[in-house]
Amino acid sequence: MSINAIKPFVCINCGHRVRELYKKYSNTLKTTHCDKCHQITDKYIEFEEFIILIDALLLDSCAFRHIIYNGNFKIHWKVFFVVLLLESFALCRYKHDSGRIASSHLHERGFYMCTIQNIGDA
């Protein structure tokens, strides 16, 4: 049984299901193109995991599609944790700038409350 039958792949650009992400010719890989959007199916198969994580932290939907559907990541919880902390910090700064959180609560209690709120919203 091939790996394609076990785990279906998707195009990271449009989300369309595809049979394969690349074709292997002797020692080289050739990326495939999506039948629907005609773009490279998954450009991230040639990237280092660190670059993919940076794109995920920048909230690139293509990077998330690669991680969830096509990637062989074993660190999903780390990505979730980093995105949660960044989102909590952004929410805390927004509340501080709009006057909902006093300056003295910004560093500790406000951040913790925003983190709890983000966990509840997820």
Steps between C-alpha positions, in 0.01 A plus 500: 500500500649837401522798732261694273222252579559548872524878514340720233692813407362845418620793294620763747375780276138401440437198728415266212586131561793371298650155450863594550716796598804411293641247259836342566742461211819314600653743753281807441149603595268682261207680660158443347240760405141511618234408245267771634716812555802393287750614765768291668314255723722546807808719486580422863614142429835650402526737802658450840258459792627824653391702196159332505460587868590864433236517227249338737582760765434765238157335464551387141209270414715304253746415777214383723361280220842346452539431872151353541456302178832442329767536763659239716516725806521357846484841668141616448463585868806729484355693207167524683671627816707767321200624300291509820761712678537738206124536464466559876766768491327671206165490682660636816662788308169577328315511832773717652495745209121526514511566876336174610805392702689731735877533444586321825307191392646484152805292581361218710135473584374658177712268289386193695137603466542550125661156474210340685257689274679371188493144630126537566443643152684210335 
